[in-house]
Amino acid sequence: MKKTDVLIIGAASSGAYLAKLLAERGYAVTVIDKLSKEKIGTKYDIFHIETKEFEHFGIPRPVKGDPAWAFEFSREQTADPMDRYPKEGYNPKVGLHMHEYTVLMDEWAESFGAQIVYEAEFREFVFDEGRIIGAKYKRRGRINRIDASVVVDCSGIPAVARRALPDGYGIEKFPLAGDDMFYVVLRYVHLNREADRVTEYSRGWPYFKSWIAPCQDPECAIVGIGACHSFENADRIYGEMLRSISLPEHELRYIERGVTPYRRPPYSFVGDGFVVSGDAACLTKPINGEGVTSGMVHLGIVAATLDEALKNGDTSKKALWKINTEYNKMQGADFSFLRALLTGVVNAASFDEFEYAFESGMISDELLSAGAEGGEFAPAPGVLLNAAYQMLSGIVSGRVSKKTALKNAAGIKALYLAFPDTPERYARWCLEAEKLWKKIGKLR
Ligand SMILES: Cc1cc2nc3c(=O)[nH]c(=O)nc-3n(C[C@H](O)[C@H](O)[C@H](O)COP(=O)(O)OP(=O)(O)OC[C@H]3O[C@@H](n4cnc5c(N)ncnc54)[C@H](O)[C@@H]3O)c2cc1C
């Protein structure tokens, strides 16, 4: 039987980032992933990281010619539902190949001493007197056991370890399915006319939750849509979008479909000898469902707390509780505010109201650039900006009650800012939170 300080389940962006942070502090870190190294990070191809985030999180920054690098662009256009009043902001981003970047992150973690075991599938926890002390995994037909002071679930949407917790372990075990996901469809298209190329900018139509963005091949583009509820709903909204927006003349090359969590995270991320993070903990941005770097905000807190806990030889729920308080009072509170605001306003704002917000100049180039240049990382500046204009558009005709949307958003933020410092008052806090989330409802 093997022993390690920290066992991480999942060797994609979240697992690799945490493994590096802990291995560089001198801990024995083992990461298991059910996929082979050749298959890791193949759930879809292209994703983006804002250029400034590489330095902020200290993560590898691929450059042109590296296998993970696909393209870069810095201009972001946002337009009304009839595409008549586009606005432009500046927010440099790097487009990356998911598989290649995941391999890069894994090798980076290994260079600090983390051990990654591929083709190793989590099966069950190992307990001692009801407390998690390790896990069993299956590799090449054999069951192996590994003991650890802490097990961290970074297994993404399946949340295999969080969902396998015994009842009463202190963390919600909800599955991620149906209304709790954002359904993303990416159409990789060839643009027939050179004049239509989008190598320098992306253009989004928030009313349709759709966009066109650069692709690794400069003659091509990615036309994306992300919608709630189902792929059928995404296809329906895409059809609506095509009736309003004239996309450049193109030929469809291929389609990728993927899902990303779109719901509030579990109220607590910790149990005795256990932590959940990344997509497994629903840490994606409320505005667009992106989760690579928003997960890293949480993982930074996890690493610092585990460092202290492992030094003190105490990885009990109480010792790990700081992860809950620090996260919930920071990005957790901001994301809750945004989720509530977006849900309240977007559910009620009409086509005409969106159109008016752009036409009237309420949404301006200056506003877009100011949002992108802001220094705040939690949440990303563009996130706040989008929420602001969506709210404005809703308020225009008075159809959306400014008071209700803002009251719910402010209320949930205040509650997260008052997250209990110890597990004792947690049950009562959850009851309050549950009541408020029920009022807020879900995005349509
Ligand atoms: C189409 C699409 C586009 C997106 N674009 C962006 C973007 O541009 N920018 C951005 O920041 N985010 C984007 N996102 C979201 C982003 O992909 C996720 O938030 C992020 O990949 C989550 O990383 P993770 O490491 O937490 O989980 P995952 O990447 O899902 O990794 C989980 C790992 O756990 C492993 N695993 C699962 N079960 C087991 C098991 N039983 N045993 C062992 N291992 C297991 C899996 O094999 C996997 O390697 C996008 C999502 C989609 C669907």
Coordinates of C-alpha atoms and ligand atoms in Angstrom, one line a residue:
M1 CA 0.0 0.0 0.0
K2 CA 1.3 3.4 -1.0
K3 CA 1.2 6.6 1.2
T4 CA 1.2 10.2 0.1
D5 CA 0.5 13.6 1.8
V6 CA -2.2 14.6 -0.8
L7 CA -4.1 12.5 -3.3
I8 CA -5.7 14.5 -6.1
I9 CA -8.3 12.9 -8.3
G10 CA -8.2 14.3 -11.8
A11 CA -5.0 15.5 -13.7
A12 CA -6.6 18.2 -15.8
S13 CA -6.1 22.0 -15.2
S14 CA -7.4 22.1 -11.6
G15 CA -5.6 18.9 -10.4
A16 CA -2.3 19.8 -12.1
Y17 CA -2.4 23.4 -10.7
L18 CA -3.0 22.2 -7.2
A19 CA -0.4 19.5 -7.5
K20 CA 2.2 22.1 -8.5
L21 CA 1.3 24.4 -5.7
L22 CA 1.7 21.7 -3.1
A23 CA 4.7 19.8 -4.6
E24 CA 6.7 23.1 -4.7
R25 CA 6.0 23.4 -0.9
G26 CA 7.7 20.1 -0.4
Y27 CA 4.6 17.8 0.0
A28 CA 4.3 14.3 -1.5
V29 CA 1.5 14.7 -4.1
T30 CA 0.0 11.9 -6.1
V31 CA -2.5 12.7 -8.9
I32 CA -4.6 9.9 -10.5
D33 CA -6.6 10.3 -13.7
K34 CA -8.7 7.7 -15.4
L35 CA -7.4 8.8 -18.9
S36 CA -4.1 8.0 -20.5
K37 CA -1.6 10.9 -21.1
E38 CA -2.5 10.7 -24.8
K39 CA -6.2 11.3 -24.0
I40 CA -6.0 13.8 -21.2
G41 CA -7.7 17.1 -21.9
T42 CA -9.4 16.0 -25.0
K43 CA -13.0 16.9 -24.0
Y44 CA -12.8 19.7 -26.6
D45 CA -10.0 21.6 -28.4
I46 CA -9.9 25.4 -28.1
F47 CA -10.2 27.4 -24.8
H48 CA -9.0 30.9 -23.8
I49 CA -7.0 32.4 -20.9
E50 CA -6.8 36.1 -20.5
T51 CA -3.2 37.1 -21.1
K52 CA -2.8 38.9 -17.7
E53 CA -3.9 35.7 -15.9
F54 CA -0.7 33.8 -16.8
E55 CA 1.3 36.1 -14.6
H56 CA -1.4 36.4 -12.0
F57 CA -1.6 32.7 -11.4
G58 CA 2.1 32.0 -12.3
I59 CA 1.0 29.4 -14.9
P60 CA 3.0 28.4 -18.1
R61 CA 2.4 30.9 -20.9
P62 CA 2.7 29.2 -24.3
V63 CA 3.9 31.3 -27.2
K64 CA 3.6 31.1 -31.0
G65 CA 5.2 27.8 -32.2
D66 CA 4.5 25.9 -28.9
P67 CA 2.2 22.9 -29.3
A68 CA -0.4 24.3 -26.8
W69 CA -0.5 27.8 -28.5
A70 CA -3.3 28.3 -31.0
F71 CA -3.7 32.1 -31.5
E72 CA -4.0 35.4 -29.7
F73 CA -6.3 38.4 -30.0
S74 CA -7.1 41.4 -28.0
R75 CA -10.2 43.2 -29.3
E76 CA -13.6 42.1 -28.0
Q77 CA -16.7 43.4 -29.8
T78 CA -20.2 43.1 -28.3
A79 CA -23.3 43.9 -30.2
D80 CA -27.1 44.2 -29.9
P81 CA -29.4 41.5 -31.1
M82 CA -29.7 43.1 -34.6
D83 CA -26.0 43.6 -34.9
R84 CA -26.4 47.3 -35.6
Y85 CA -24.5 49.0 -32.8
P86 CA -21.3 47.0 -32.0
K87 CA -19.1 48.3 -29.2
E88 CA -15.5 47.4 -28.8
G89 CA -13.3 46.7 -25.8
Y90 CA -9.6 45.7 -25.3
N91 CA -8.9 42.4 -23.4
P92 CA -5.9 40.4 -24.7
K93 CA -6.5 36.6 -24.6
V94 CA -4.5 33.5 -25.7
G95 CA -6.3 30.7 -27.4
L96 CA -4.9 27.3 -26.4
H97 CA -5.3 23.7 -27.3
M98 CA -6.8 21.9 -24.3
H99 CA -5.0 18.6 -24.7
E100 CA -1.6 20.1 -25.2
Y101 CA -2.0 22.7 -22.4
T102 CA -3.2 20.0 -20.0
V103 CA -0.1 17.9 -20.8
L104 CA 2.1 21.0 -20.3
M105 CA 0.4 21.7 -16.9
D106 CA 0.9 18.0 -15.9
E107 CA 4.6 18.0 -16.9
W108 CA 5.0 21.4 -15.0
A109 CA 3.5 19.8 -11.9
E110 CA 5.8 16.8 -12.3
S111 CA 8.8 19.0 -12.6
F112 CA 8.1 20.2 -9.0
G113 CA 7.9 16.6 -7.8
A114 CA 4.2 15.7 -8.2
Q115 CA 3.6 12.1 -9.3
I116 CA 0.9 11.6 -11.9
V117 CA -0.6 8.2 -12.5
Y118 CA -2.6 7.9 -15.7
E119 CA -5.3 5.3 -16.5
A120 CA -6.0 5.1 -12.8
E121 CA -9.8 5.4 -12.0
F122 CA -11.1 6.3 -8.6
R123 CA -13.3 3.6 -7.2
E124 CA -13.9 4.3 -3.5
F125 CA -12.7 5.9 -0.3
V126 CA -10.8 4.1 2.4
F127 CA -12.0 5.0 5.9
D128 CA -10.7 4.7 9.4
E129 CA -13.4 5.1 12.1
G130 CA -15.6 6.9 9.6
R131 CA -12.8 9.4 8.5
I132 CA -11.4 9.4 4.9
I133 CA -7.8 8.2 5.0
G134 CA -7.2 7.4 1.3
A135 CA -8.8 5.9 -1.8
K136 CA -8.8 2.8 -4.0
Y137 CA -8.3 3.1 -7.7
K138 CA -8.4 0.7 -10.6
R139 CA -5.5 0.6 -13.0
R140 CA -5.0 -2.0 -15.8
G141 CA -7.5 -4.4 -14.2
R142 CA -5.9 -4.2 -10.7
I143 CA -7.3 -2.4 -7.6
N144 CA -4.7 -0.3 -5.8
R145 CA -4.9 1.4 -2.4
I146 CA -3.3 4.7 -1.6
D147 CA -3.4 6.4 1.8
A148 CA -3.3 10.1 2.1
S149 CA -3.7 12.9 4.7
V150 CA -6.1 14.6 2.3
V151 CA -8.0 13.5 -0.8
V152 CA -8.9 16.3 -3.2
D153 CA -11.6 15.9 -5.8
C154 CA -10.7 17.6 -9.1
S155 CA -12.6 15.1 -11.3
G156 CA -14.7 17.7 -13.1
I157 CA -18.4 17.4 -13.8
P158 CA -18.7 13.7 -12.7
A159 CA -17.4 14.8 -9.2
V160 CA -16.7 11.2 -8.6
A161 CA -15.3 11.6 -5.1
R162 CA -17.7 14.3 -3.8
R163 CA -20.6 12.1 -5.0
A164 CA -19.2 9.0 -3.3
L165 CA -19.0 10.7 0.1
P166 CA -21.0 9.0 2.8
D167 CA -24.2 10.8 3.8
G168 CA -23.6 13.3 6.5
Y169 CA -20.0 13.9 5.7
G170 CA -20.8 17.7 5.4
I171 CA -20.7 18.3 1.7
E172 CA -23.6 18.3 -0.7
K173 CA -23.6 15.4 -3.1
F174 CA -25.8 16.8 -5.9
P175 CA -25.1 15.5 -9.4
L176 CA -24.4 17.9 -12.3
A177 CA -27.0 17.4 -14.9
G178 CA -30.0 19.1 -16.6
D179 CA -30.6 22.6 -15.5
D180 CA -27.3 22.8 -13.6
M181 CA -25.2 22.9 -16.8
F182 CA -24.4 25.3 -19.6
Y183 CA -24.6 23.5 -23.0
V184 CA -21.9 24.8 -25.3
V185 CA -21.8 24.2 -29.1
L186 CA -18.8 25.2 -31.0
R187 CA -19.0 25.3 -34.8
Y188 CA -15.6 25.4 -36.5
V189 CA -16.3 27.2 -39.8
H190 CA -14.2 28.2 -42.9
L191 CA -14.8 31.9 -43.8
N192 CA -15.2 32.1 -47.5
R193 CA -14.1 35.7 -48.0
E194 CA -10.8 37.1 -46.8
A195 CA -12.5 40.4 -45.8
D196 CA -14.6 38.5 -43.2
R197 CA -11.6 37.0 -41.3
V198 CA -11.8 37.3 -37.5
T199 CA -8.1 36.8 -36.5
E200 CA -7.9 40.1 -34.5
Y201 CA -11.1 40.1 -32.5
S202 CA -14.1 38.3 -31.3
R203 CA -17.7 39.5 -31.5
G204 CA -20.5 38.5 -29.1
W205 CA -24.2 38.8 -29.1
P206 CA -25.2 38.5 -25.4
Y207 CA -28.9 38.4 -26.1
F208 CA -28.3 35.1 -28.0
K209 CA -25.4 34.0 -25.7
S210 CA -23.5 33.5 -29.0
W211 CA -20.2 34.7 -30.4
I212 CA -17.8 34.4 -33.3
A213 CA -14.1 34.2 -32.4
P214 CA -10.7 33.3 -33.9
C215 CA -9.6 29.8 -34.5
Q216 CA -6.1 28.2 -34.9
D217 CA -6.5 28.4 -38.7
P218 CA -6.7 32.1 -39.7
E219 CA -9.1 31.3 -42.6
C220 CA -11.5 29.8 -40.0
A221 CA -13.5 30.9 -37.0
I222 CA -15.4 29.4 -34.1
V223 CA -19.1 30.3 -33.9
G224 CA -20.1 29.4 -30.4
I225 CA -23.3 29.4 -28.3
G226 CA -23.8 28.5 -24.7
A227 CA -27.3 27.9 -23.4
C228 CA -29.0 26.6 -20.3
H229 CA -31.1 23.4 -20.1
S230 CA -30.1 21.3 -23.1
F231 CA -28.3 21.1 -26.4
E232 CA -31.7 21.3 -28.1
N233 CA -32.3 24.7 -26.4
A234 CA -28.8 25.8 -27.6
D235 CA -29.7 24.8 -31.2
R236 CA -33.1 26.6 -30.9
I237 CA -31.4 29.9 -29.8
Y238 CA -28.8 29.4 -32.5
G239 CA -31.6 29.3 -35.1
E240 CA -33.1 32.5 -33.6
M241 CA -29.8 34.1 -33.8
L242 CA -29.4 33.3 -37.5
R243 CA -32.7 35.0 -38.2
S244 CA -31.4 38.2 -36.7
I245 CA -27.6 38.2 -37.3
S246 CA -26.0 37.8 -40.8
L247 CA -22.9 35.7 -40.1
P248 CA -20.1 35.9 -42.7
E249 CA -20.5 33.5 -45.6
H250 CA -18.9 30.2 -44.3
E251 CA -18.7 26.4 -44.6
L252 CA -19.1 24.3 -41.6
R253 CA -16.0 22.1 -40.9
Y254 CA -17.0 20.3 -37.7
I255 CA -18.9 20.8 -34.4
E256 CA -17.8 20.2 -30.8
R257 CA -20.3 20.0 -28.0
G258 CA -19.5 20.3 -24.3
V259 CA -21.0 21.0 -21.0
T260 CA -19.8 23.2 -18.1
P261 CA -21.3 23.6 -14.6
Y262 CA -23.8 26.4 -14.2
R263 CA -25.1 26.5 -10.7
R264 CA -24.1 27.7 -7.3
P265 CA -21.2 25.7 -5.7
P266 CA -21.7 23.4 -2.7
Y267 CA -22.0 25.5 0.4
S268 CA -19.0 23.7 2.0
F269 CA -16.0 22.4 0.1
V270 CA -14.4 20.5 3.0
G271 CA -14.8 17.4 5.2
D272 CA -12.4 15.4 7.4
G273 CA -9.5 14.7 5.1
F274 CA -11.4 15.8 2.0
V275 CA -11.6 18.9 -0.3
V276 CA -13.5 19.4 -3.6
S277 CA -12.5 22.0 -6.2
G278 CA -12.6 22.9 -9.9
D279 CA -15.6 21.9 -12.0
A280 CA -16.4 19.2 -9.4
A281 CA -17.2 22.2 -7.1
C282 CA -19.0 24.3 -9.8
L283 CA -16.5 27.1 -9.7
T284 CA -17.3 28.5 -13.2
K285 CA -17.9 32.1 -13.9
P286 CA -21.6 33.1 -13.9
I287 CA -21.3 35.2 -17.0
N288 CA -20.0 32.6 -19.4
G289 CA -19.4 29.2 -17.7
E290 CA -15.6 29.4 -18.1
G291 CA -13.8 27.8 -15.2
V292 CA -10.1 27.2 -15.7
T293 CA -8.8 30.3 -13.9
S294 CA -11.8 30.9 -11.6
G295 CA -11.0 27.4 -10.2
M296 CA -7.5 28.6 -9.6
V297 CA -8.7 31.3 -7.3
H298 CA -10.1 28.6 -5.1
L299 CA -7.1 26.2 -5.6
G300 CA -4.8 29.0 -4.3
I301 CA -6.7 29.1 -1.1
V302 CA -6.8 25.3 -0.9
A303 CA -3.0 25.1 -1.3
A304 CA -2.3 27.7 1.4
T305 CA -4.8 26.0 3.9
L306 CA -3.5 22.5 3.2
D307 CA 0.1 23.8 3.8
E308 CA -0.9 25.0 7.2
A309 CA -3.0 21.9 8.0
L310 CA -0.3 19.4 6.9
K311 CA 2.3 21.3 8.9
N312 CA 0.1 21.1 12.0
G313 CA -0.7 17.4 11.3
D314 CA -4.5 18.2 11.4
T315 CA -6.5 17.8 8.2
S316 CA -9.9 17.6 10.0
K317 CA -12.9 19.5 8.6
K318 CA -12.4 22.1 11.3
A319 CA -8.8 22.7 10.2
L320 CA -9.8 22.9 6.5
W321 CA -12.8 25.2 7.2
K322 CA -10.7 28.3 6.2
I323 CA -11.1 27.2 2.6
N324 CA -14.9 27.8 3.0
T325 CA -14.6 31.1 4.7
E326 CA -11.9 32.6 2.5
Y327 CA -13.5 31.5 -0.7
N328 CA -17.1 32.3 0.1
K329 CA -16.2 35.7 1.4
M330 CA -14.2 36.6 -1.7
Q331 CA -15.0 35.1 -5.2
G332 CA -17.9 33.1 -3.8
A333 CA -19.6 36.3 -2.7
D334 CA -18.9 38.1 -6.0
F335 CA -20.0 35.2 -8.1
S336 CA -23.2 34.8 -6.0
F337 CA -24.0 38.5 -6.5
L338 CA -23.5 38.1 -10.3
R339 CA -25.4 34.9 -10.6
A340 CA -28.4 36.4 -8.8
L341 CA -28.2 39.7 -10.8
L342 CA -27.9 38.0 -14.1
T343 CA -30.7 35.5 -13.4
G344 CA -33.1 38.3 -12.3
V345 CA -32.3 40.7 -15.2
V346 CA -31.7 38.3 -18.1
N347 CA -34.8 36.3 -17.4
A348 CA -36.9 39.4 -17.9
A349 CA -35.0 41.6 -20.4
S350 CA -36.5 41.5 -23.9
F351 CA -35.0 41.7 -27.4
D352 CA -36.1 45.4 -27.7
E353 CA -34.5 46.3 -24.3
F354 CA -31.2 44.8 -25.3
E355 CA -31.4 46.7 -28.6
Y356 CA -32.1 50.0 -26.8
A357 CA -29.2 49.5 -24.4
F358 CA -26.8 49.5 -27.3
E359 CA -28.5 52.1 -29.5
S360 CA -28.8 54.6 -26.6
G361 CA -25.1 54.3 -25.9
M362 CA -25.7 53.0 -22.4
I363 CA -23.2 50.3 -23.5
S364 CA -20.3 52.1 -24.9
D365 CA -16.7 51.4 -26.2
E366 CA -15.4 53.2 -23.1
L367 CA -17.5 51.0 -20.8
L368 CA -16.2 47.8 -22.5
S369 CA -12.5 48.9 -22.3
A370 CA -12.8 50.2 -18.8
G371 CA -14.3 46.8 -17.7
A372 CA -11.5 44.9 -19.4
E373 CA -8.7 47.0 -17.9
G374 CA -9.9 46.8 -14.3
G375 CA -7.5 45.2 -11.9
E376 CA -9.9 42.9 -10.0
F377 CA -9.5 39.2 -10.5
A378 CA -12.5 38.0 -8.6
P379 CA -14.6 38.2 -10.6
A380 CA -12.9 39.1 -13.9
P381 CA -13.7 42.7 -14.9
G382 CA -15.6 41.7 -18.0
V383 CA -17.9 39.7 -15.9
L384 CA -19.0 42.7 -13.8
L385 CA -19.3 44.7 -16.9
N386 CA -21.6 42.3 -18.6
A387 CA -23.7 42.1 -15.6
A388 CA -24.0 45.8 -15.4
Y389 CA -25.2 46.3 -19.0
Q390 CA -27.5 43.4 -18.8
M391 CA -29.0 45.0 -15.8
L392 CA -29.3 48.4 -17.5
S393 CA -31.0 46.9 -20.5
G394 CA -33.5 45.3 -18.2
I395 CA -34.2 48.4 -16.3
V396 CA -34.9 50.5 -19.4
S397 CA -38.6 49.8 -19.7
G398 CA -39.2 49.2 -16.1
R399 CA -40.3 45.7 -16.9
V400 CA -37.6 44.3 -14.7
S401 CA -37.9 45.3 -11.1
K402 CA -34.6 47.0 -10.4
K403 CA -35.3 46.6 -6.8
T404 CA -35.9 42.8 -6.9
A405 CA -32.9 42.0 -9.0
L406 CA -30.6 44.1 -6.9
K407 CA -32.1 43.2 -3.6
N408 CA -31.7 39.5 -4.2
A409 CA -28.1 40.0 -5.5
A410 CA -27.1 42.3 -2.6
G411 CA -28.8 39.9 -0.1
I412 CA -27.0 36.8 -1.3
K413 CA -23.7 38.6 -1.4
A414 CA -24.2 39.9 2.2
L415 CA -25.0 36.4 3.3
Y416 CA -21.8 34.9 1.7
L417 CA -19.7 37.7 3.2
A418 CA -21.1 36.6 6.6
F419 CA -20.2 32.9 6.0
P420 CA -19.5 31.3 9.4
D421 CA -15.9 31.2 10.5
T422 CA -16.4 27.8 12.1
P423 CA -18.6 24.8 11.3
E424 CA -20.9 25.5 14.3
R425 CA -23.2 28.1 12.7
Y426 CA -23.1 26.5 9.3
A427 CA -26.5 24.6 9.4
R428 CA -28.3 27.8 10.2
W429 CA -26.4 29.7 7.5
C430 CA -27.4 27.0 4.9
L431 CA -31.1 27.5 5.7
E432 CA -30.8 31.2 5.0
A433 CA -28.9 30.6 1.8
E434 CA -31.4 28.0 0.6
K435 CA -34.3 30.4 1.1
L436 CA -32.5 33.1 -0.9
W437 CA -31.4 30.9 -3.8
K438 CA -35.0 29.7 -4.1
K439 CA -36.1 33.3 -4.5
I440 CA -33.4 33.9 -7.1
G441 CA -34.3 30.9 -9.2
K442 CA -32.5 29.7 -12.3
L443 CA -31.5 31.4 -15.6
R444 CA -33.9 30.7 -18.4
Ligands
LIG1 C1 -17.0 24.0 -25.0 C2 -16.4 24.6 -23.7 C3 -15.5 25.7 -23.8 C4 -15.0 26.2 -22.7 N1 -14.1 27.3 -22.8 C5 -13.5 27.8 -21.7 C6 -12.6 28.8 -21.9 O1 -12.4 29.4 -23.0 N2 -11.9 29.3 -20.7 C7 -12.2 28.7 -19.5 O2 -11.5 29.1 -18.5 N3 -13.0 27.7 -19.4 C8 -13.7 27.2 -20.4 N4 -14.6 26.1 -20.3 C9 -14.7 25.5 -19.0 C10 -13.5 24.7 -18.6 O3 -13.3 23.7 -19.6 C11 -13.6 23.9 -17.3 O4 -14.1 24.9 -16.3 C12 -12.3 23.3 -16.8 O5 -11.8 22.5 -17.9 C13 -12.5 22.5 -15.6 O6 -11.2 21.9 -15.3 P1 -11.2 20.7 -14.1 O7 -9.7 20.3 -14.1 O8 -11.8 21.2 -12.9 O9 -12.1 19.5 -14.7 P2 -11.8 18.6 -16.0 O10 -11.1 19.4 -17.0 O11 -13.2 18.1 -16.3 O12 -10.9 17.5 -15.5 C14 -11.3 16.4 -14.7 C15 -10.3 15.3 -14.8 O13 -10.7 14.2 -13.9 C16 -10.6 13.0 -14.5 N5 -11.6 12.0 -13.9 C17 -12.9 12.0 -14.0 N6 -13.4 10.9 -13.4 C18 -12.3 10.3 -12.9 C19 -12.2 9.1 -12.1 N7 -13.3 8.3 -11.8 N8 -11.0 8.7 -11.7 C20 -9.9 9.4 -12.0 N9 -9.9 10.6 -12.8 C21 -11.2 11.0 -13.2 C22 -11.0 13.3 -16.0 O14 -10.4 12.3 -16.8 C23 -10.3 14.7 -16.2 O15 -9.0 14.6 -16.7 C24 -15.2 25.6 -21.4 C25 -16.1 24.5 -21.3 C26 -16.7 24.0 -22.5 C27 -17.5 22.8 -22.4

